[in-house]
mmCIF file of C-alpha atoms in Angstrom:
data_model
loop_
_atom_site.group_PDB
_atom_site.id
_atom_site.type_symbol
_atom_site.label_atom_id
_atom_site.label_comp_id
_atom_site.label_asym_id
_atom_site.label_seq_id
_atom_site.Cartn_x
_atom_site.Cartn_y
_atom_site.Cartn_z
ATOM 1 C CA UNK A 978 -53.908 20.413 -32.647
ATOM 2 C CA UNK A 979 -51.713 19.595 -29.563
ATOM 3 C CA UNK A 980 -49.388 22.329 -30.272
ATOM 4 C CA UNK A 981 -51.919 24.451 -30.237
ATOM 5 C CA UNK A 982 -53.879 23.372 -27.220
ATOM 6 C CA UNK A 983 -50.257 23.231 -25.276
ATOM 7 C CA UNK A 984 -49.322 27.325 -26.644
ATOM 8 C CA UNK A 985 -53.095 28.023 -25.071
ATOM 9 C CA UNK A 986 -52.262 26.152 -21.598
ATOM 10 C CA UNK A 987 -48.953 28.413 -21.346
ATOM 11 C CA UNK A 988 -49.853 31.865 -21.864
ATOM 12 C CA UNK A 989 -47.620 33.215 -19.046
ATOM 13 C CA UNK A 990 -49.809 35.872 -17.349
ATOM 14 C CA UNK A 991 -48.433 38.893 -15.149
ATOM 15 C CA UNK A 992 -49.661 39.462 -11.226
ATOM 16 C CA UNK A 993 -52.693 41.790 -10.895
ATOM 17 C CA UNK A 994 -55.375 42.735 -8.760
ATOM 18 C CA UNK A 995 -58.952 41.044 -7.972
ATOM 19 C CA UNK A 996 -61.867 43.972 -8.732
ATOM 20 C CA UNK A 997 -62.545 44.355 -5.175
ATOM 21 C CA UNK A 998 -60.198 44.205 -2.515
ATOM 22 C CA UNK A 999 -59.337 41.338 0.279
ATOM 23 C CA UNK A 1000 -61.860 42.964 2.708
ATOM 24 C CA UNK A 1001 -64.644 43.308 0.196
ATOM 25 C CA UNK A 1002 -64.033 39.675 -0.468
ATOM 26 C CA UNK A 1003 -64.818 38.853 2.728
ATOM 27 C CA UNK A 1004 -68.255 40.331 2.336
ATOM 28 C CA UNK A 1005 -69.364 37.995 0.062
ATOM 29 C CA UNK A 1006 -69.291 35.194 3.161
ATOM 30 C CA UNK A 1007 -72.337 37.382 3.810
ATOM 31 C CA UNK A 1008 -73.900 37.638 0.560
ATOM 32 C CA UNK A 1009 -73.821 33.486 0.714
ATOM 33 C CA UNK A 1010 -75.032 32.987 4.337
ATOM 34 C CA UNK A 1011 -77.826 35.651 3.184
ATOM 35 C CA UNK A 1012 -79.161 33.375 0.057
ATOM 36 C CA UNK A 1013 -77.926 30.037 1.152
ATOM 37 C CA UNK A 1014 -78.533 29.674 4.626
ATOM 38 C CA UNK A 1015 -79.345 25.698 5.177
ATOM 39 C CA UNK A 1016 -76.064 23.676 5.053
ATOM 40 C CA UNK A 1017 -78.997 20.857 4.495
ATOM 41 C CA UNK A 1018 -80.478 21.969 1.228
ATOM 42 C CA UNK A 1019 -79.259 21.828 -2.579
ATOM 43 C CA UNK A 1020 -77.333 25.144 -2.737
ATOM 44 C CA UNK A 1021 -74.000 26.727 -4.621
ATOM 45 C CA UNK A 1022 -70.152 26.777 -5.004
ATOM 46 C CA UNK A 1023 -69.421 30.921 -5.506
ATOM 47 C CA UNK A 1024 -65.638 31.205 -7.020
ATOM 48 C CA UNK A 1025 -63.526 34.120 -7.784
ATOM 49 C CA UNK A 1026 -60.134 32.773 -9.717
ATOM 50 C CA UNK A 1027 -56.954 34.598 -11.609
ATOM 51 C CA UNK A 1028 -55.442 32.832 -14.223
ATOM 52 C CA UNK A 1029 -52.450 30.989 -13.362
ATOM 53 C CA UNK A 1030 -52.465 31.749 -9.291
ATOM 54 C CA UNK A 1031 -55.243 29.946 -7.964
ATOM 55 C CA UNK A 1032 -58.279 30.788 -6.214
ATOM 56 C CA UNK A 1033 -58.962 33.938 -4.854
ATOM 57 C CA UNK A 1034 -62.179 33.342 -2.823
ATOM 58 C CA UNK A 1035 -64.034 29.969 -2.760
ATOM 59 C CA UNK A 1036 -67.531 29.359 -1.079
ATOM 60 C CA UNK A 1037 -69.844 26.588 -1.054
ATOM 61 C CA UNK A 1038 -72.583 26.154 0.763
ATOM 62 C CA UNK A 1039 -75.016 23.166 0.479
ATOM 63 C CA UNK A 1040 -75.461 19.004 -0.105
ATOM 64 C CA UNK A 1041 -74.364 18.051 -3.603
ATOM 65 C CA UNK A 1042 -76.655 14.834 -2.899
ATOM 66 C CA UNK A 1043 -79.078 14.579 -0.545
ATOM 67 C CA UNK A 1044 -78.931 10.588 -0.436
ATOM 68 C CA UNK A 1045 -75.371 10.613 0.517
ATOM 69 C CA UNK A 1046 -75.095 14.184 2.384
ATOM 70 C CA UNK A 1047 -72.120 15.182 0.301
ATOM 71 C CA UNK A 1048 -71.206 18.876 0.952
ATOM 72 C CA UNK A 1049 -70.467 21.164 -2.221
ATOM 73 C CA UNK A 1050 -67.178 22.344 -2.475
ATOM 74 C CA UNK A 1051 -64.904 23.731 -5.264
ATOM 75 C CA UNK A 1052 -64.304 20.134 -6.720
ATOM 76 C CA UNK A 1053 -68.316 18.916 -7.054
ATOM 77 C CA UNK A 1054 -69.307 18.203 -10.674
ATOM 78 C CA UNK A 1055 -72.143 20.386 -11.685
ATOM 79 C CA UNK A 1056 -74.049 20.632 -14.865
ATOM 80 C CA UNK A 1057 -73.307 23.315 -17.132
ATOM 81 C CA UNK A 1058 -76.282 23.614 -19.165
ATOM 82 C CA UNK A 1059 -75.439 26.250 -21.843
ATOM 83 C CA UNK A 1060 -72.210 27.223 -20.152
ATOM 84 C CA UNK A 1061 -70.982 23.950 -22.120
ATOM 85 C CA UNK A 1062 -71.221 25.930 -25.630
ATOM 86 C CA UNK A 1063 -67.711 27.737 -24.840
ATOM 87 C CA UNK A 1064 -66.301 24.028 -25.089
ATOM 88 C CA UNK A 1065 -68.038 22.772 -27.869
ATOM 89 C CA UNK A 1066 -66.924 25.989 -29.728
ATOM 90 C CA UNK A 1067 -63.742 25.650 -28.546
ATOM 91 C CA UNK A 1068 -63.981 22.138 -29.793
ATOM 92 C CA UNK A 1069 -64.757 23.585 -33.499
ATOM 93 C CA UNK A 1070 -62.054 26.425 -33.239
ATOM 94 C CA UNK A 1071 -59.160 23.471 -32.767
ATOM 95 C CA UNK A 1072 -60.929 21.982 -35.990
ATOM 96 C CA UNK A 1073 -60.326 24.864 -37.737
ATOM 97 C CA UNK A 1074 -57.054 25.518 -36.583
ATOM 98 C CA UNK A 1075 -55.813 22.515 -37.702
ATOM 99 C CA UNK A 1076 -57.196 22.844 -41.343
ATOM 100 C CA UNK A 1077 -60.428 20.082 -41.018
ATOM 101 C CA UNK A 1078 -62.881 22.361 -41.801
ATOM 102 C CA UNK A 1079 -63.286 26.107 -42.363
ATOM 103 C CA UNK A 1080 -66.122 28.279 -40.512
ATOM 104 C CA UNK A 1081 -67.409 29.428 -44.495
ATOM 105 C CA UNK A 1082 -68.338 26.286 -44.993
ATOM 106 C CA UNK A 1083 -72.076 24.994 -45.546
ATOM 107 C CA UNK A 1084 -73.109 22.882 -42.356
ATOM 108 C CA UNK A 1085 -74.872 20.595 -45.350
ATOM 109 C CA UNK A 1086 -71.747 19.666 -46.066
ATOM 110 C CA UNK A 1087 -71.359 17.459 -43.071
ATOM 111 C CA UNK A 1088 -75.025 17.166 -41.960
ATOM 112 C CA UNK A 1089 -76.558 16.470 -45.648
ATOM 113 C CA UNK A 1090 -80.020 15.442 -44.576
ATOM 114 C CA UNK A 1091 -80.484 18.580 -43.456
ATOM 115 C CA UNK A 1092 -83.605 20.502 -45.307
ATOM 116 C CA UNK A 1093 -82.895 22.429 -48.521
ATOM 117 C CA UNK A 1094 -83.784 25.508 -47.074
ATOM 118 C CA UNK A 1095 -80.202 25.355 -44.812
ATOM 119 C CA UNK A 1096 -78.332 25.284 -47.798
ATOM 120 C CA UNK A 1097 -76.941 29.046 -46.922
ATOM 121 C CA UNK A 1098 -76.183 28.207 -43.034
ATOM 122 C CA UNK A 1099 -72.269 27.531 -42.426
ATOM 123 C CA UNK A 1100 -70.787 26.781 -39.483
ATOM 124 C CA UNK A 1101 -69.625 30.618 -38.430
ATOM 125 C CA UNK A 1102 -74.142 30.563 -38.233
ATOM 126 C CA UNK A 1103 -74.199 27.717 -36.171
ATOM 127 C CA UNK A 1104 -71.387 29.418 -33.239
ATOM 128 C CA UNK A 1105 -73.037 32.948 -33.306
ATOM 129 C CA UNK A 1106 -76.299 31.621 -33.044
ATOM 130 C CA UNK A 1107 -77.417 33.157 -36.431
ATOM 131 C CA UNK A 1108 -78.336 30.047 -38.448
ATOM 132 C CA UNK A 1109 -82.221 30.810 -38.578
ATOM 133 C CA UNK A 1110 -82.426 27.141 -37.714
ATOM 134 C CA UNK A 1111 -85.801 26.290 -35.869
ATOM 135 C CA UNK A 1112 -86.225 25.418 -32.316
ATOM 136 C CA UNK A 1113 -86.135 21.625 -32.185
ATOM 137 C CA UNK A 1114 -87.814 21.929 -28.612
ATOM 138 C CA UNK A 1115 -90.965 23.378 -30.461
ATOM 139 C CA UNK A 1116 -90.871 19.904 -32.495
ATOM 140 C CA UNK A 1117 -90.269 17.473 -29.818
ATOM 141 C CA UNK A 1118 -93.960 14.693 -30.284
ATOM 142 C CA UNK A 1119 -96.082 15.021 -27.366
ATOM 143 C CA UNK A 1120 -95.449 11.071 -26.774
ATOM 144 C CA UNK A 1121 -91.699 11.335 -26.147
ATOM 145 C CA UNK A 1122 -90.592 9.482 -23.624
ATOM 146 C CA UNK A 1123 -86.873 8.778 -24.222
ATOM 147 C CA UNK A 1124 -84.712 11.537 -23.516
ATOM 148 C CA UNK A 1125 -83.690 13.411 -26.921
ATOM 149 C CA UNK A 1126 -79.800 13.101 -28.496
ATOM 150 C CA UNK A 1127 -77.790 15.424 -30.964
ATOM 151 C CA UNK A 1128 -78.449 12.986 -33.945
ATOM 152 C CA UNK A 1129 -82.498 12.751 -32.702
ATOM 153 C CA UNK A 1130 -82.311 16.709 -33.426
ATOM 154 C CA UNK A 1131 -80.788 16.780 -36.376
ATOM 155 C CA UNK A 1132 -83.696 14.099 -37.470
ATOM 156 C CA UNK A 1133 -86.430 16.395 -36.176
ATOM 157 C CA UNK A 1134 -85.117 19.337 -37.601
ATOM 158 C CA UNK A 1135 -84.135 17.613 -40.973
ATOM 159 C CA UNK A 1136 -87.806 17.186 -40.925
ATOM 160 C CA UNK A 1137 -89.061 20.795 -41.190
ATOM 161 C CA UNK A 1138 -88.738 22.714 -44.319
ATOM 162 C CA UNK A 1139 -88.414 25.990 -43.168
ATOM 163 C CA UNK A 1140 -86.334 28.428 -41.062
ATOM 164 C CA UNK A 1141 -87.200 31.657 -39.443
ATOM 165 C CA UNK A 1142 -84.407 33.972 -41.136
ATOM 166 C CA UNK A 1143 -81.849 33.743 -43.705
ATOM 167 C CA UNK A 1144 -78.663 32.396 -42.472
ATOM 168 C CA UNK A 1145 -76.453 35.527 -40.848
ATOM 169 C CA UNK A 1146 -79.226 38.042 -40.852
ATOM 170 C CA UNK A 1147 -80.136 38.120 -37.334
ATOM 171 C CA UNK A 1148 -79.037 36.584 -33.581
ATOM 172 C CA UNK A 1149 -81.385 34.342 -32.145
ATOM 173 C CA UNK A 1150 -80.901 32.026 -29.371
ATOM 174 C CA UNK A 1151 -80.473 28.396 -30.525
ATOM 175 C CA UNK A 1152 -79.477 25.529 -28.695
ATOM 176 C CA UNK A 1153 -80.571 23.502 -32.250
ATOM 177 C CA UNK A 1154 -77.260 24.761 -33.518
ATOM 178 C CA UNK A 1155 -75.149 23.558 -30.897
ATOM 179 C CA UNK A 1156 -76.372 20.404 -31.292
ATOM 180 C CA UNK A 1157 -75.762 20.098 -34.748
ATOM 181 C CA UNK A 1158 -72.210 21.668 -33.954
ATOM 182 C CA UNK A 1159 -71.598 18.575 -31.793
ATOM 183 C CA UNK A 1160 -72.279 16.319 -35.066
ATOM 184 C CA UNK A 1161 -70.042 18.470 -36.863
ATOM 185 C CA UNK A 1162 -67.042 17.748 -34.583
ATOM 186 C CA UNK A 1163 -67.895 13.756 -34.711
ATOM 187 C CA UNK A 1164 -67.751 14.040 -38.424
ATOM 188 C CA UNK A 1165 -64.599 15.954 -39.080
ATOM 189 C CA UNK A 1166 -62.732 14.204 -36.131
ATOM 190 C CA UNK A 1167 -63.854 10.926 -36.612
ATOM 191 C CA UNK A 1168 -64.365 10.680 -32.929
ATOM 192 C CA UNK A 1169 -66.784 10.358 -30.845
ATOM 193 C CA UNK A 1170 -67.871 13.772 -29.610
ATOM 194 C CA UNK A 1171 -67.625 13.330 -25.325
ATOM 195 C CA UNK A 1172 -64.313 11.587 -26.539
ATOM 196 C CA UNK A 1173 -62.764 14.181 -28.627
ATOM 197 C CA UNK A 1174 -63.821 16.339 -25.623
ATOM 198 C CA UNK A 1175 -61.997 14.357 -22.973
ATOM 199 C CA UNK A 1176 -58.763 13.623 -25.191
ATOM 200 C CA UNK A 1177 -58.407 16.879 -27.035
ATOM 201 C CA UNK A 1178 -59.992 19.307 -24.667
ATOM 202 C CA UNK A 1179 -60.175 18.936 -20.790
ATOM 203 C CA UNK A 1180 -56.917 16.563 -20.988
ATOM 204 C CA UNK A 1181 -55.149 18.682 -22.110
ATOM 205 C CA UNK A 1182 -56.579 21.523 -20.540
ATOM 206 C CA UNK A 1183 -55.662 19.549 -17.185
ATOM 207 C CA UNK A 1184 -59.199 19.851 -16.394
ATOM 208 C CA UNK A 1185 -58.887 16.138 -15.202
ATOM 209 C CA UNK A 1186 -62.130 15.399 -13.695
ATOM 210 C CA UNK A 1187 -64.521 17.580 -16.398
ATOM 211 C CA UNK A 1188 -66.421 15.255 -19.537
ATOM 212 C CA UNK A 1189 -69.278 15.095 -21.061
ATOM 213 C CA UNK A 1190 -72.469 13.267 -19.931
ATOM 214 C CA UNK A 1191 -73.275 9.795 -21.837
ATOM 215 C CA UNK A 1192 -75.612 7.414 -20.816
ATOM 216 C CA UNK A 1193 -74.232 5.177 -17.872
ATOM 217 C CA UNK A 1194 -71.305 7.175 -17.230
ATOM 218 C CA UNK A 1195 -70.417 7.685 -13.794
ATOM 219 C CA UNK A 1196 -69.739 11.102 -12.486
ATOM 220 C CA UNK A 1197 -66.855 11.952 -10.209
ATOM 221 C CA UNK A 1198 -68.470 13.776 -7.045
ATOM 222 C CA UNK A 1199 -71.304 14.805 -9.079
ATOM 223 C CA UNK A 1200 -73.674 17.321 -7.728
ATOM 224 C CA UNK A 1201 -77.485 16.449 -8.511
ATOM 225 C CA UNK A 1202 -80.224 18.807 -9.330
ATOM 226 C CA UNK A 1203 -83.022 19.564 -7.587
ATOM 227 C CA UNK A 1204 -86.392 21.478 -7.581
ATOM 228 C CA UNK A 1205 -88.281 24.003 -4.196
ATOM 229 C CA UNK A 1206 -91.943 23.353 -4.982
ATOM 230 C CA UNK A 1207 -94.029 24.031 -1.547
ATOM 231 C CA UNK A 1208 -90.983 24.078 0.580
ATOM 232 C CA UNK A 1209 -89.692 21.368 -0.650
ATOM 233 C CA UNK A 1210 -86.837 19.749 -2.673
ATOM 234 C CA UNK A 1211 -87.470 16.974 -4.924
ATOM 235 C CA UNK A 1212 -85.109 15.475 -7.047
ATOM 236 C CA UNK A 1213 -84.942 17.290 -10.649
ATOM 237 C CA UNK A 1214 -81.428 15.854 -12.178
ATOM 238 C CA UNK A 1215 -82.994 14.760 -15.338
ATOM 239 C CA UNK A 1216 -85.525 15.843 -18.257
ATOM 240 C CA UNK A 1217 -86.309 14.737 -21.683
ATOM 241 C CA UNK A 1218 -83.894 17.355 -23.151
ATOM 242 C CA UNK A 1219 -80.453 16.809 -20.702
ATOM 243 C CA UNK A 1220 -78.824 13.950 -22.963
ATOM 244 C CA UNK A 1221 -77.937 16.345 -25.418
ATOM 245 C CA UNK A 1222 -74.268 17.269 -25.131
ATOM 246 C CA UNK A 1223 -73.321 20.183 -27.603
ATOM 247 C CA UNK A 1224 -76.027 22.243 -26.292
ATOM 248 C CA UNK A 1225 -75.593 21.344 -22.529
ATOM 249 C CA UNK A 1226 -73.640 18.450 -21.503
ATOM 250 C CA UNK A 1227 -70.192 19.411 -19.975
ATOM 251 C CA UNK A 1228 -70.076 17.976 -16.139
ATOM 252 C CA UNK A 1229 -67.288 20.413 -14.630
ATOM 253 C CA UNK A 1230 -66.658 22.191 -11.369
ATOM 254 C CA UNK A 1231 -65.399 25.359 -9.878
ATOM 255 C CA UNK A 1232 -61.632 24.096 -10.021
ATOM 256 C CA UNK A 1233 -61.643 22.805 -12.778
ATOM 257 C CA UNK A 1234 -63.234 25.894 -14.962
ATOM 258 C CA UNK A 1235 -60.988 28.003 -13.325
ATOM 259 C CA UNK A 1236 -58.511 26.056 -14.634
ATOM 260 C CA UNK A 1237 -59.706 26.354 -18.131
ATOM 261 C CA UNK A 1238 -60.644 29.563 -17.884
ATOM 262 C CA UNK A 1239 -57.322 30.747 -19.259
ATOM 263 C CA UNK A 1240 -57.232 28.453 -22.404
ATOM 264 C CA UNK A 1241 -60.633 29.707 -23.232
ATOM 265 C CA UNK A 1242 -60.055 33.175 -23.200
ATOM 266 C CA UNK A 1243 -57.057 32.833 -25.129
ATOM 267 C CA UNK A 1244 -58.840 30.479 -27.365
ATOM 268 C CA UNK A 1245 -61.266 32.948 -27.719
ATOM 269 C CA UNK A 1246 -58.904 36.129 -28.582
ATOM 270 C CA UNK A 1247 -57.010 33.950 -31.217
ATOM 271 C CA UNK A 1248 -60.760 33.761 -32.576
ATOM 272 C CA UNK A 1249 -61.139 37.200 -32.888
ATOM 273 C CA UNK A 1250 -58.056 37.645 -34.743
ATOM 274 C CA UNK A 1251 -59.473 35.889 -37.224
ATOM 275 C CA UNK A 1252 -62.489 38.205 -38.415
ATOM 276 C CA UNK A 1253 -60.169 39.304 -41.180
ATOM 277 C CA UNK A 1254 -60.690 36.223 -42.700
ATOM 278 C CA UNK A 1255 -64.422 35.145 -41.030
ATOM 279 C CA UNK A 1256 -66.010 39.345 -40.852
ATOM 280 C CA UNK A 1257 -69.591 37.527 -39.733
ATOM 281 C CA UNK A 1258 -67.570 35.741 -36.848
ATOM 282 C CA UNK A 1259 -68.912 37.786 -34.106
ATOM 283 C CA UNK A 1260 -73.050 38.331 -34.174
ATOM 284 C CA UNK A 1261 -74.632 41.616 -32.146
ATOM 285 C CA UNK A 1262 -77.165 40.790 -29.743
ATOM 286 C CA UNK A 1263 -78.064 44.374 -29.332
ATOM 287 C CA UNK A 1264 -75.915 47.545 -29.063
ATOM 288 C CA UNK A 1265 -72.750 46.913 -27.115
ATOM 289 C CA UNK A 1266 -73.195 43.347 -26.717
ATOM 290 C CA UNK A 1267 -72.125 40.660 -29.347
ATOM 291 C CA UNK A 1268 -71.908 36.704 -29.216
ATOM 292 C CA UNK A 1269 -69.511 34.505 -30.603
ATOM 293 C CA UNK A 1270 -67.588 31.169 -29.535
ATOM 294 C CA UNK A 1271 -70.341 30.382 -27.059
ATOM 295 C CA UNK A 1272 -69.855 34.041 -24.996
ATOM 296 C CA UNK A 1273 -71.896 37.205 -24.643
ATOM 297 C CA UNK A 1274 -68.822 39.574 -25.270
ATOM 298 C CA UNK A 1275 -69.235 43.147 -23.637
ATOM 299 C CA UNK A 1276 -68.045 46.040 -21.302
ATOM 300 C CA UNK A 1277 -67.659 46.639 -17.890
ATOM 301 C CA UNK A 1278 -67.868 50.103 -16.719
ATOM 302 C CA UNK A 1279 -64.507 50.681 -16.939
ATOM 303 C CA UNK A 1280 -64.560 50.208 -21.028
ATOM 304 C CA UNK A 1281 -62.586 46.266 -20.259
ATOM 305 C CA UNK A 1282 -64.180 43.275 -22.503
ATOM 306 C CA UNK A 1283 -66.482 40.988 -20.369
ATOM 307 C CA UNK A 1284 -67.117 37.491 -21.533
ATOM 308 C CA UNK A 1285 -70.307 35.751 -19.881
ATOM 309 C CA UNK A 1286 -72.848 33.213 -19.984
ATOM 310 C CA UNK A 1287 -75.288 31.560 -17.907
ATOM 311 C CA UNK A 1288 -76.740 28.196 -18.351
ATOM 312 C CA UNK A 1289 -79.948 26.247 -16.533
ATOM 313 C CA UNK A 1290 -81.587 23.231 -16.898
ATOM 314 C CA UNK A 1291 -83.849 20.629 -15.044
ATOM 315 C CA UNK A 1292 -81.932 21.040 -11.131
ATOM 316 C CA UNK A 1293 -79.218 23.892 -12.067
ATOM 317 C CA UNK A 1294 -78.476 26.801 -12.758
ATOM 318 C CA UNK A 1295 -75.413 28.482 -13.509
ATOM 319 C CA UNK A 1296 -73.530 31.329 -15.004
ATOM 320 C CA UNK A 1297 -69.495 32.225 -15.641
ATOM 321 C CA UNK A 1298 -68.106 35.857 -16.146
ATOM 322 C CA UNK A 1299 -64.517 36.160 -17.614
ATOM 323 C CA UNK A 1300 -62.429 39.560 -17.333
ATOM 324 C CA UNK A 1301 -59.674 38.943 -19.757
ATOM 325 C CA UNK A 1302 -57.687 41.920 -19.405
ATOM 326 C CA UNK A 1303 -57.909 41.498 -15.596
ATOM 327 C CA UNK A 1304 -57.054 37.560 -16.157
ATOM 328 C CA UNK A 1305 -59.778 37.269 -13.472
ATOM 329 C CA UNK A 1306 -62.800 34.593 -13.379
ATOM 330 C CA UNK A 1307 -65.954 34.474 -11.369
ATOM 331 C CA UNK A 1308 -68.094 31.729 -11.683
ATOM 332 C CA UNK A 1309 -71.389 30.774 -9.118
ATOM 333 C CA UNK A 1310 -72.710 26.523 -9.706
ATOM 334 C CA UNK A 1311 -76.040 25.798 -8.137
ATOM 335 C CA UNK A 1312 -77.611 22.228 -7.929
ATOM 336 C CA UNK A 1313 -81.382 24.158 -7.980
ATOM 337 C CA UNK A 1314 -83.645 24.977 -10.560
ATOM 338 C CA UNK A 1315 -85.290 27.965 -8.896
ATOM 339 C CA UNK A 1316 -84.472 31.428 -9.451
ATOM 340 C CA UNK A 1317 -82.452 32.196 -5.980
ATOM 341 C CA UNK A 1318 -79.104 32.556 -8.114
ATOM 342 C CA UNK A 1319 -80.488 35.933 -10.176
ATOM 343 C CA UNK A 1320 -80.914 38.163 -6.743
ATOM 344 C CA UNK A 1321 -77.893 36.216 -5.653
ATOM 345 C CA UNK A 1322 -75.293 36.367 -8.125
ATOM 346 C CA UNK A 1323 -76.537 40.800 -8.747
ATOM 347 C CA UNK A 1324 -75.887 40.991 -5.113
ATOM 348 C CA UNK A 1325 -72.069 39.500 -5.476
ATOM 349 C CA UNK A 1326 -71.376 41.938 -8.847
ATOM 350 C CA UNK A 1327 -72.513 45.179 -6.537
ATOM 351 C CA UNK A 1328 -70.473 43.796 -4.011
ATOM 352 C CA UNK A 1329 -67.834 43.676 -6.092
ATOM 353 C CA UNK A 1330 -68.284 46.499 -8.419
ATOM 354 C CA UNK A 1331 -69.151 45.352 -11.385
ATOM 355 C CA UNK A 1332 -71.543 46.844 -13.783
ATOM 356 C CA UNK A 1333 -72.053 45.372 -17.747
ATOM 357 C CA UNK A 1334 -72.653 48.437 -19.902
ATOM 358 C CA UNK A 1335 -76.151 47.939 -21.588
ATOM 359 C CA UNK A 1336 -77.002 45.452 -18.951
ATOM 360 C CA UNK A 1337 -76.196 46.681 -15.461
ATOM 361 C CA UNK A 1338 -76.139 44.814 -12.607
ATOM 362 C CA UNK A 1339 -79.358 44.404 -11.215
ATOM 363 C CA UNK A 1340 -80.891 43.453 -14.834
ATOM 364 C CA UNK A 1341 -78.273 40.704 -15.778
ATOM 365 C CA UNK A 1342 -80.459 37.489 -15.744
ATOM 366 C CA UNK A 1343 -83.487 39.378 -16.581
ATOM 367 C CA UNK A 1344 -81.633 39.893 -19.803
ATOM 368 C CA UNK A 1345 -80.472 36.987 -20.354
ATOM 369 C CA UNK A 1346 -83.895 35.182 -20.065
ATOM 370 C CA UNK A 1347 -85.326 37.307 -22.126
ATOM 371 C CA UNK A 1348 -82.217 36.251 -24.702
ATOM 372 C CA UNK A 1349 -83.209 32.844 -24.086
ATOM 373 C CA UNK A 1350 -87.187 33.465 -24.568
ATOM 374 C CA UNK A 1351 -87.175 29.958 -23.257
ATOM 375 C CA UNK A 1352 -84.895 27.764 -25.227
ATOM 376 C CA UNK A 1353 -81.962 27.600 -21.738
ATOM 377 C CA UNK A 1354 -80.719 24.351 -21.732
#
């Protein structure tokens, strides 16, 4: 598993150009100061990155906590949210590659208390969000006042003898199966999931100050989330759904997903040489736009593959875009729950150029919450 992780961290990559040029860069100072203006409030780290030579624009504007005044910058901590599923798929992909488990086989196999009526979901279902699995949000008791884990899922679901589809038929959203995917690793590892993250993934991915959220861990300049209601921020950080960590847990910032950024692509192209072998790796979302390894894989205008995904939860909201064949990374991290990133972040792709066959620019997050029909995490 090491060799592999080390052949992933160096992928020599050749010099190329940023989508817009140095000047149109500096326009995005203005796209920032537009959205953003109070260096007072919760606000964002904007980052544009190419793989293996650093940052290539860097903005943050904001207070990562507003009991300390701690400014944002490129190293503050966010919450992913969703944007964590790249790593737990990653996490599954090393798995694989070393032999523990293939993605044919039945997730029953490892998670045996699931219902009968899983018996045809196998973990290939579970990454392309295809399983069929129900909602375990839907089934959370009214009375619950202790925040949820990946094992309390797999009890609630285990639970309810039904699913919505047979197993491959059809994409929907599921942060159920994420969960469950984070069981999976524990299992076949024989680790602890946040520390098979930390010693197989973000060490050595030398993303040394990224891990998972357990309870009473301490954060490294952790950003906190927060919530505008009436002109006002109140402190949001937390809700009964954020202890999950398949789904959502990954603490990381701007730096250090950059760094990443070029394992997980080529992570993610070994994993689509393998749909000889796995043909159902890859799910369609809807024409031109399929999911797979915790991305929405697409086009930009210019026919080049676009990986992306946004995540939000209780205080943030976030979302990554990957150009692999321009080795280029833009990412925006926001310690606020309310919708200011969407007109944001479509302003900084038309400043830049970029368009999403299918999608466009202006109806990116519009999409994607509609993908989501309420199940972000």
């Amino acid at each position: 598993m090491k060799k592999l992780i080390t052949l992933i961290c160096f992928v020599l990559f050749s010099m190329l150009n940023l989508y817009a040029q140095e000047s149109d860069l500096s326009k995005l100072d203005g796209v920032v100061d537009q959205y953003y203006p109070d260096f007072q409030a919760p606000g964002i780290i904007l980052q544009i990155s190419k793989y293996g030579m650093g940052t290539g624009y860097a903005k943050g504007r904001g207070i990562a906590n507003l009991e300390t005044g701690e400014q944002i910058d490129s190293l503050t901590n966010f919450r992913m949210a969703s944007v964590s599923k790249q790593f737990t798929a990653l996490a599954v992909f090393l798995l694989e590659a070393n032999g523990q488990l293939k993605l044919t086989d039945k997730i029953r196999k490892y998670l045996p208390t699931l219902p009968e009526e899983t018996a045809s979901v196998e973990v290939q279902h579970l990454l392309n969000h295809s399983s069929g699995l129900v909602d375990y949000e839907n089934y959370i008791p009214e009375n619950q006042k202790e925040q949820l884990s990946d094992r309390s899922v797999l009890e609630l679901i285990s639970r309810i003898d039904s699913v919505y589809f047979p197993a491959g038929r059809q994409f929907r959203y599921s942060n159920t199966g994420y969960c469950l995917l984070a069981l999976l690793v524990e299992q076949v590892s024989g680790k602890a999931y946040a520390d098979f993250m930390r010693d197989e993934v973000f060490r050595e991915l030398d993303m040394k100050h990224s891990q998972i959220m357990v309870p009473g861990a301490q954060v490294r300049n952790r950003a906190f989330g927060y919530h505008l209601e009436n002109g006002k921020f109140t402190f949001a950080d937390q809700s009964i759904t954020s202890a999950t960590k398949g789904d959502g847990g990954v603490y990381t910032s701007a730096y250090d997903y950059a760094r990443g950024s070029t394992s997980l692509i080529y992570a993610l192209q070994l994993a689509e040489g393998l749909v000889t072998e796995y043909p159902n790796l890859f799910m369609e979302v809807k024409p031109g736009i399929r999911y797979g390894f915790g991305f929405f894989l697409g086009k930009d205008q210019h026919g080049e593959q676009v990986m992306f995904h946004s995540g939000e939860s209780t205080g943030f909201h976030n979302v990554v875009l990957n150009f692999p064949n321009q080795k280029l990374t833009i990412s925006a991290f926001s310690n606020r729950d309310d919708l200011q990133i969407a007109p944001f972040f479509q302003d900084v792709l038309q400043t830049l150029e970029v368009d999403i066959q299918g999608i466009g620019t202006t109806d990116l997050f519009t999409w994607l919450s509609n993908v989501y029909a309420h199940r972000i995490h």
